[in-house]
Amino acid sequence: MEFIKLKDEKECSKFVAGEIIKLVKNNKKANLGLATGSTPIQTYKYLIEDFNQNKTNWKKIKTFNLDEYLGLPAGHKQSYKVFMSEMLFEGISIKPKNVFFPNTDQNYDKLIASEGGIDFQLLGIGTNGHIGFNEPGSELESLTRIVDLTEETINVNANKFFDGDTTEVPKQAISMGLKSILEAKKIVLLALGESKREVVSKLLDCKEFDINFPASALTLHDDVTIIYDEEASI
Ligand code: PGA
């Protein structure tokens, strides 16, 4: 794993957006694995800014989101489909037919493989070390599946996205597994802010897979970059 420490959210997001723009320009049919949460919001703003300024062509790009809540009504403002539309898709020229989310009716891993696999996977990280919704205890061999969210994740997401109301947060989600994530050709994990200090420090020390720290699976991939800001650094 390569670690790159940059000043703040702005610098980190510019860097990650720059990497994505380079890929989209060099490979007009690239497949991107995308993440939700607070972390990538600024990165997505830069992608939209670039689209408006430079008309970067997203028409043949395909995107595959990592996860989606289960149990929210379609169109719920906290569903990841709505989040992605508002934060990114409506601001670029991506085609709706090229946008994919996991759901319980399809084999997402087969679908991704049949589309040629993911060229670039963007990840955030939870304060408990989850990537996607692969909570501690997730198997290295895990594929896309229904997962139970931990109390910690429900609390964190309630505070960030559901006005602090834990009863509003779905208890389950469908998430790409650790094995699904490791299939990507390149992985970039973004960690921002003080709340990620402990997990970044754990990642820096990480040498092998530890089932209690899901992000440790990334030690098994040979093209992983961790971008983090000064606040996330000890
Ligand atoms: P965050 O979530 O970007 O809102 O911190 C990251 C995650 O839980 O994976």
mmCIF file of C-alpha atoms and ligand atoms in Angstrom:
data_model
loop_
_atom_site.group_PDB
_atom_site.id
_atom_site.type_symbol
_atom_site.label_atom_id
_atom_site.label_comp_id
_atom_site.label_asym_id
_atom_site.label_seq_id
_atom_site.Cartn_x
_atom_site.Cartn_y
_atom_site.Cartn_z
ATOM 1 C CA MET A 1 0.000 0.000 0.000
ATOM 2 C CA GLU A 2 1.193 3.436 -0.867
ATOM 3 C CA PHE A 3 0.326 6.223 1.580
ATOM 4 C CA ILE A 4 0.011 9.846 0.492
ATOM 5 C CA LYS A 5 -0.591 12.483 3.138
ATOM 6 C CA LEU A 6 -1.920 15.801 1.845
ATOM 7 C CA LYS A 7 -2.875 18.987 3.649
ATOM 8 C CA ASP A 8 -6.645 18.916 3.873
ATOM 9 C CA GLU A 9 -9.904 17.739 2.342
ATOM 10 C CA LYS A 10 -9.506 20.120 -0.579
ATOM 11 C CA GLU A 11 -6.029 18.889 -1.527
ATOM 12 C CA CYS A 12 -6.977 15.236 -1.091
ATOM 13 C CA SER A 13 -10.176 15.583 -3.095
ATOM 14 C CA LYS A 14 -8.402 17.449 -5.895
ATOM 15 C CA PHE A 15 -5.806 14.704 -6.051
ATOM 16 C CA VAL A 16 -8.367 11.906 -6.228
ATOM 17 C CA ALA A 17 -10.547 13.772 -8.735
ATOM 18 C CA GLY A 18 -7.409 14.354 -10.835
ATOM 19 C CA GLU A 19 -6.696 10.609 -10.885
ATOM 20 C CA ILE A 20 -10.269 9.835 -11.955
ATOM 21 C CA ILE A 21 -10.237 12.521 -14.666
ATOM 22 C CA LYS A 22 -6.945 11.169 -16.028
ATOM 23 C CA LEU A 23 -8.454 7.699 -16.258
ATOM 24 C CA VAL A 24 -11.696 8.902 -17.846
ATOM 25 C CA LYS A 25 -9.691 10.829 -20.452
ATOM 26 C CA ASN A 26 -7.286 7.963 -21.214
ATOM 27 C CA ASN A 27 -9.850 5.187 -21.218
ATOM 28 C CA LYS A 28 -13.180 6.421 -22.504
ATOM 29 C CA LYS A 29 -14.803 3.096 -21.578
ATOM 30 C CA ALA A 30 -13.387 2.854 -18.061
ATOM 31 C CA ASN A 31 -15.356 1.165 -15.301
ATOM 32 C CA LEU A 32 -15.320 3.087 -12.030
ATOM 33 C CA GLY A 33 -16.203 1.697 -8.626
ATOM 34 C CA LEU A 34 -17.728 4.481 -6.558
ATOM 35 C CA ALA A 35 -18.397 5.138 -2.895
ATOM 36 C CA THR A 36 -20.949 7.176 -0.966
ATOM 37 C CA GLY A 37 -20.648 8.842 2.438
ATOM 38 C CA SER A 38 -19.314 12.246 3.396
ATOM 39 C CA THR A 39 -15.753 11.529 2.259
ATOM 40 C CA PRO A 40 -16.079 11.614 -1.568
ATOM 41 C CA ILE A 41 -18.460 14.588 -1.769
ATOM 42 C CA GLN A 42 -15.738 17.144 -2.515
ATOM 43 C CA THR A 43 -14.104 14.791 -5.019
ATOM 44 C CA TYR A 44 -17.410 14.537 -6.874
ATOM 45 C CA LYS A 45 -17.710 18.357 -6.849
ATOM 46 C CA TYR A 46 -14.338 18.571 -8.588
ATOM 47 C CA LEU A 47 -15.449 16.018 -11.190
ATOM 48 C CA ILE A 48 -18.514 18.158 -11.933
ATOM 49 C CA GLU A 49 -16.385 21.307 -12.034
ATOM 50 C CA ASP A 50 -14.036 19.627 -14.502
ATOM 51 C CA PHE A 51 -16.982 18.490 -16.620
ATOM 52 C CA ASN A 52 -18.348 22.034 -16.767
ATOM 53 C CA GLN A 53 -14.969 23.562 -17.598
ATOM 54 C CA ASN A 54 -13.423 20.934 -19.853
ATOM 55 C CA LYS A 55 -16.375 18.897 -21.120
ATOM 56 C CA THR A 56 -14.681 15.648 -20.102
ATOM 57 C CA ASN A 57 -16.593 12.892 -21.860
ATOM 58 C CA TRP A 58 -18.351 10.468 -19.515
ATOM 59 C CA LYS A 59 -20.725 9.019 -22.119
ATOM 60 C CA LYS A 60 -19.175 5.538 -22.232
ATOM 61 C CA ILE A 61 -17.954 5.405 -18.648
ATOM 62 C CA LYS A 62 -19.695 2.851 -16.441
ATOM 63 C CA THR A 63 -19.983 3.178 -12.671
ATOM 64 C CA PHE A 64 -20.587 0.501 -10.067
ATOM 65 C CA ASN A 65 -21.468 1.628 -6.571
ATOM 66 C CA LEU A 66 -20.176 -0.336 -3.630
ATOM 67 C CA ASP A 67 -23.363 -0.674 -1.659
ATOM 68 C CA GLU A 68 -26.952 0.345 -1.074
ATOM 69 C CA TYR A 69 -29.209 0.370 1.965
ATOM 70 C CA LEU A 70 -31.975 -2.191 2.106
ATOM 71 C CA GLY A 71 -35.453 -1.226 3.222
ATOM 72 C CA LEU A 72 -35.584 2.433 2.201
ATOM 73 C CA PRO A 73 -38.422 3.310 -0.157
ATOM 74 C CA ALA A 74 -37.293 3.968 -3.768
ATOM 75 C CA GLY A 75 -36.320 7.595 -4.139
ATOM 76 C CA HIS A 76 -35.620 8.073 -0.401
ATOM 77 C CA LYS A 77 -33.262 11.017 -0.068
ATOM 78 C CA GLN A 78 -30.715 8.967 1.893
ATOM 79 C CA SER A 79 -30.672 6.079 -0.563
ATOM 80 C CA TYR A 80 -27.330 5.829 -2.261
ATOM 81 C CA LYS A 81 -28.965 6.033 -5.689
ATOM 82 C CA VAL A 82 -30.360 9.456 -4.827
ATOM 83 C CA PHE A 83 -27.093 10.489 -3.154
ATOM 84 C CA MET A 84 -25.076 9.616 -6.269
ATOM 85 C CA SER A 85 -27.541 11.331 -8.616
ATOM 86 C CA GLU A 86 -27.398 14.519 -6.592
ATOM 87 C CA MET A 87 -23.694 14.505 -5.784
ATOM 88 C CA LEU A 88 -22.349 13.405 -9.163
ATOM 89 C CA PHE A 89 -24.466 11.872 -11.893
ATOM 90 C CA GLU A 90 -26.716 14.864 -12.603
ATOM 91 C CA GLY A 91 -23.629 17.041 -13.024
ATOM 92 C CA ILE A 92 -21.802 14.989 -15.663
ATOM 93 C CA SER A 93 -22.720 13.411 -18.999
ATOM 94 C CA ILE A 94 -22.983 9.857 -17.691
ATOM 95 C CA LYS A 95 -25.753 7.734 -19.208
ATOM 96 C CA PRO A 96 -28.304 6.326 -16.702
ATOM 97 C CA LYS A 97 -27.950 2.907 -18.348
ATOM 98 C CA ASN A 98 -24.247 2.922 -17.443
ATOM 99 C CA VAL A 99 -24.856 3.404 -13.742
ATOM 100 C CA PHE A 100 -25.067 0.269 -11.569
ATOM 101 C CA PHE A 101 -25.942 -0.430 -7.945
ATOM 102 C CA PRO A 102 -26.077 -3.774 -6.183
ATOM 103 C CA ASN A 103 -29.549 -5.156 -5.583
ATOM 104 C CA THR A 104 -30.965 -8.450 -4.390
ATOM 105 C CA ASP A 105 -32.242 -9.440 -7.852
ATOM 106 C CA GLN A 106 -28.948 -9.693 -9.650
ATOM 107 C CA ASN A 107 -25.508 -11.288 -9.331
ATOM 108 C CA TYR A 108 -23.512 -8.075 -9.027
ATOM 109 C CA ASP A 109 -20.088 -9.723 -9.126
ATOM 110 C CA LYS A 110 -20.961 -11.569 -12.333
ATOM 111 C CA LEU A 111 -22.361 -8.381 -13.805
ATOM 112 C CA ILE A 112 -19.165 -6.462 -13.015
ATOM 113 C CA ALA A 113 -17.026 -9.270 -14.440
ATOM 114 C CA SER A 114 -19.140 -9.405 -17.609
ATOM 115 C CA GLU A 115 -18.559 -5.665 -18.069
ATOM 116 C CA GLY A 116 -14.797 -6.207 -17.901
ATOM 117 C CA GLY A 117 -14.173 -5.565 -14.201
ATOM 118 C CA ILE A 118 -13.522 -2.365 -12.291
ATOM 119 C CA ASP A 119 -10.536 -0.281 -13.420
ATOM 120 C CA PHE A 120 -10.517 2.130 -10.489
ATOM 121 C CA GLN A 121 -12.206 1.566 -7.140
ATOM 122 C CA LEU A 122 -12.740 4.539 -4.852
ATOM 123 C CA LEU A 123 -13.208 3.702 -1.177
ATOM 124 C CA GLY A 124 -13.928 5.507 2.049
ATOM 125 C CA ILE A 125 -13.324 3.839 5.388
ATOM 126 C CA GLY A 126 -15.547 3.550 8.451
ATOM 127 C CA THR A 127 -14.331 4.343 11.958
ATOM 128 C CA ASN A 128 -14.517 0.577 12.576
ATOM 129 C CA GLY A 129 -12.371 -0.159 9.516
ATOM 130 C CA HIS A 130 -15.214 -1.162 7.213
ATOM 131 C CA ILE A 131 -14.854 -0.725 3.457
ATOM 132 C CA GLY A 132 -18.133 -0.719 1.601
ATOM 133 C CA PHE A 133 -20.428 -2.174 4.258
ATOM 134 C CA ASN A 134 -18.011 -4.983 5.032
ATOM 135 C CA GLU A 135 -18.178 -4.756 8.779
ATOM 136 C CA PRO A 136 -15.648 -6.432 11.124
ATOM 137 C CA GLY A 137 -16.069 -10.187 10.787
ATOM 138 C CA SER A 138 -16.420 -10.028 6.987
ATOM 139 C CA GLU A 139 -14.671 -12.899 5.278
ATOM 140 C CA LEU A 140 -11.838 -12.330 2.846
ATOM 141 C CA GLU A 141 -13.749 -14.480 0.345
ATOM 142 C CA SER A 142 -16.933 -12.402 0.674
ATOM 143 C CA LEU A 143 -18.784 -11.399 -2.483
ATOM 144 C CA THR A 144 -21.739 -9.034 -2.886
ATOM 145 C CA ARG A 145 -24.315 -9.985 -0.273
ATOM 146 C CA ILE A 146 -26.808 -8.750 2.281
ATOM 147 C CA VAL A 147 -25.073 -7.506 5.421
ATOM 148 C CA ASP A 148 -26.211 -6.427 8.882
ATOM 149 C CA LEU A 149 -24.921 -3.010 9.875
ATOM 150 C CA THR A 150 -23.171 -2.748 13.227
ATOM 151 C CA GLU A 151 -24.442 -0.465 15.966
ATOM 152 C CA GLU A 152 -21.394 1.776 15.444
ATOM 153 C CA THR A 153 -22.152 2.206 11.740
ATOM 154 C CA ILE A 154 -25.844 2.870 12.448
ATOM 155 C CA ASN A 155 -24.909 5.530 15.029
ATOM 156 C CA VAL A 156 -22.320 7.203 12.792
ATOM 157 C CA ASN A 157 -24.688 7.278 9.802
ATOM 158 C CA ALA A 158 -27.609 8.470 11.944
ATOM 159 C CA ASN A 159 -25.553 11.453 13.066
ATOM 160 C CA LYS A 160 -24.252 12.253 9.598
ATOM 161 C CA PHE A 161 -27.304 11.640 7.446
ATOM 162 C CA PHE A 162 -30.468 10.927 9.469
ATOM 163 C CA ASP A 163 -30.603 13.892 11.903
ATOM 164 C CA GLY A 164 -29.293 11.671 14.680
ATOM 165 C CA ASP A 165 -32.320 9.352 14.539
ATOM 166 C CA THR A 166 -30.946 5.803 14.666
ATOM 167 C CA THR A 167 -34.437 4.351 14.132
ATOM 168 C CA GLU A 168 -34.448 5.848 10.627
ATOM 169 C CA VAL A 169 -31.216 4.135 9.569
ATOM 170 C CA PRO A 170 -31.711 0.812 7.765
ATOM 171 C CA LYS A 171 -30.312 -2.136 9.670
ATOM 172 C CA GLN A 172 -29.209 -3.952 6.553
ATOM 173 C CA ALA A 173 -27.537 -3.158 3.263
ATOM 174 C CA ILE A 174 -26.296 -4.953 0.197
ATOM 175 C CA SER A 175 -22.568 -4.553 -0.235
ATOM 176 C CA MET A 176 -19.798 -5.712 -2.509
ATOM 177 C CA GLY A 177 -17.631 -8.082 -0.530
ATOM 178 C CA LEU A 178 -13.937 -7.913 0.262
ATOM 179 C CA LYS A 179 -13.171 -10.319 -2.572
ATOM 180 C CA SER A 180 -15.310 -8.224 -4.952
ATOM 181 C CA ILE A 181 -13.364 -5.089 -3.984
ATOM 182 C CA LEU A 182 -9.983 -6.787 -4.362
ATOM 183 C CA GLU A 183 -10.895 -7.717 -7.973
ATOM 184 C CA ALA A 184 -10.513 -4.040 -8.990
ATOM 185 C CA LYS A 185 -7.373 -3.228 -10.969
ATOM 186 C CA LYS A 186 -6.559 -0.154 -8.897
ATOM 187 C CA ILE A 187 -7.885 0.935 -5.503
ATOM 188 C CA VAL A 188 -7.777 4.400 -3.939
ATOM 189 C CA LEU A 189 -8.948 4.844 -0.354
ATOM 190 C CA LEU A 190 -9.656 8.330 0.914
ATOM 191 C CA ALA A 191 -9.640 9.091 4.658
ATOM 192 C CA LEU A 192 -10.408 12.575 5.926
ATOM 193 C CA GLY A 193 -10.604 14.229 9.309
ATOM 194 C CA GLU A 194 -9.862 13.518 12.910
ATOM 195 C CA SER A 195 -12.448 10.749 13.223
ATOM 196 C CA LYS A 196 -10.338 8.649 10.826
ATOM 197 C CA ARG A 197 -7.060 9.088 12.739
ATOM 198 C CA GLU A 198 -7.243 5.758 14.490
ATOM 199 C CA VAL A 199 -8.082 3.746 11.364
ATOM 200 C CA VAL A 200 -5.398 5.471 9.316
ATOM 201 C CA SER A 201 -2.846 4.686 11.997
ATOM 202 C CA LYS A 202 -4.029 1.051 12.016
ATOM 203 C CA LEU A 203 -3.752 0.903 8.229
ATOM 204 C CA LEU A 204 -0.213 2.297 8.363
ATOM 205 C CA ASP A 205 0.755 -0.565 10.710
ATOM 206 C CA CYS A 206 -1.189 -3.213 8.843
ATOM 207 C CA LYS A 207 0.795 -6.109 7.396
ATOM 208 C CA GLU A 208 -1.805 -8.833 6.841
ATOM 209 C CA PHE A 209 -5.525 -9.540 6.758
ATOM 210 C CA ASP A 210 -7.252 -9.273 10.120
ATOM 211 C CA ILE A 211 -10.934 -10.265 10.046
ATOM 212 C CA ASN A 212 -11.673 -7.679 12.748
ATOM 213 C CA PHE A 213 -10.293 -4.864 10.595
ATOM 214 C CA PRO A 214 -11.825 -5.254 7.121
ATOM 215 C CA ALA A 215 -9.658 -2.594 5.416
ATOM 216 C CA SER A 216 -6.661 -4.821 6.163
ATOM 217 C CA ALA A 217 -7.786 -6.891 3.146
ATOM 218 C CA LEU A 218 -6.162 -4.151 1.060
ATOM 219 C CA THR A 219 -2.728 -5.456 2.100
ATOM 220 C CA LEU A 220 -3.406 -8.318 -0.350
ATOM 221 C CA HIS A 221 -3.736 -6.057 -3.406
ATOM 222 C CA ASP A 222 -0.740 -4.705 -5.283
ATOM 223 C CA ASP A 223 -2.132 -1.349 -6.427
ATOM 224 C CA VAL A 224 -3.644 0.434 -3.441
ATOM 225 C CA THR A 225 -3.145 4.089 -2.567
ATOM 226 C CA ILE A 226 -4.327 5.565 0.711
ATOM 227 C CA ILE A 227 -4.854 9.320 0.522
ATOM 228 C CA TYR A 228 -5.314 11.018 3.891
ATOM 229 C CA ASP A 229 -5.240 14.509 5.278
ATOM 230 C CA GLU A 230 -3.288 16.057 8.138
ATOM 231 C CA GLU A 231 -6.278 15.818 10.465
ATOM 232 C CA ALA A 232 -6.430 12.069 9.881
ATOM 233 C CA SER A 233 -2.749 11.762 10.712
ATOM 234 C CA ILE A 234 -1.334 11.133 14.179
HETATM 235 P P1 PGA B 1 -17.882 8.626 5.565
HETATM 236 O O1 PGA B 1 -18.170 7.073 5.565
HETATM 237 O O2 PGA B 1 -17.330 8.949 4.220
HETATM 238 O O3 PGA B 1 -19.230 9.266 5.771
HETATM 239 O O4 PGA B 1 -16.919 8.889 6.665
HETATM 240 C C1 PGA B 1 -17.178 6.226 5.108
HETATM 241 C C2 PGA B 1 -17.610 4.810 5.299
HETATM 242 O O5 PGA B 1 -18.390 4.541 6.228
HETATM 243 O O6 PGA B 1 -17.151 3.955 4.538
#
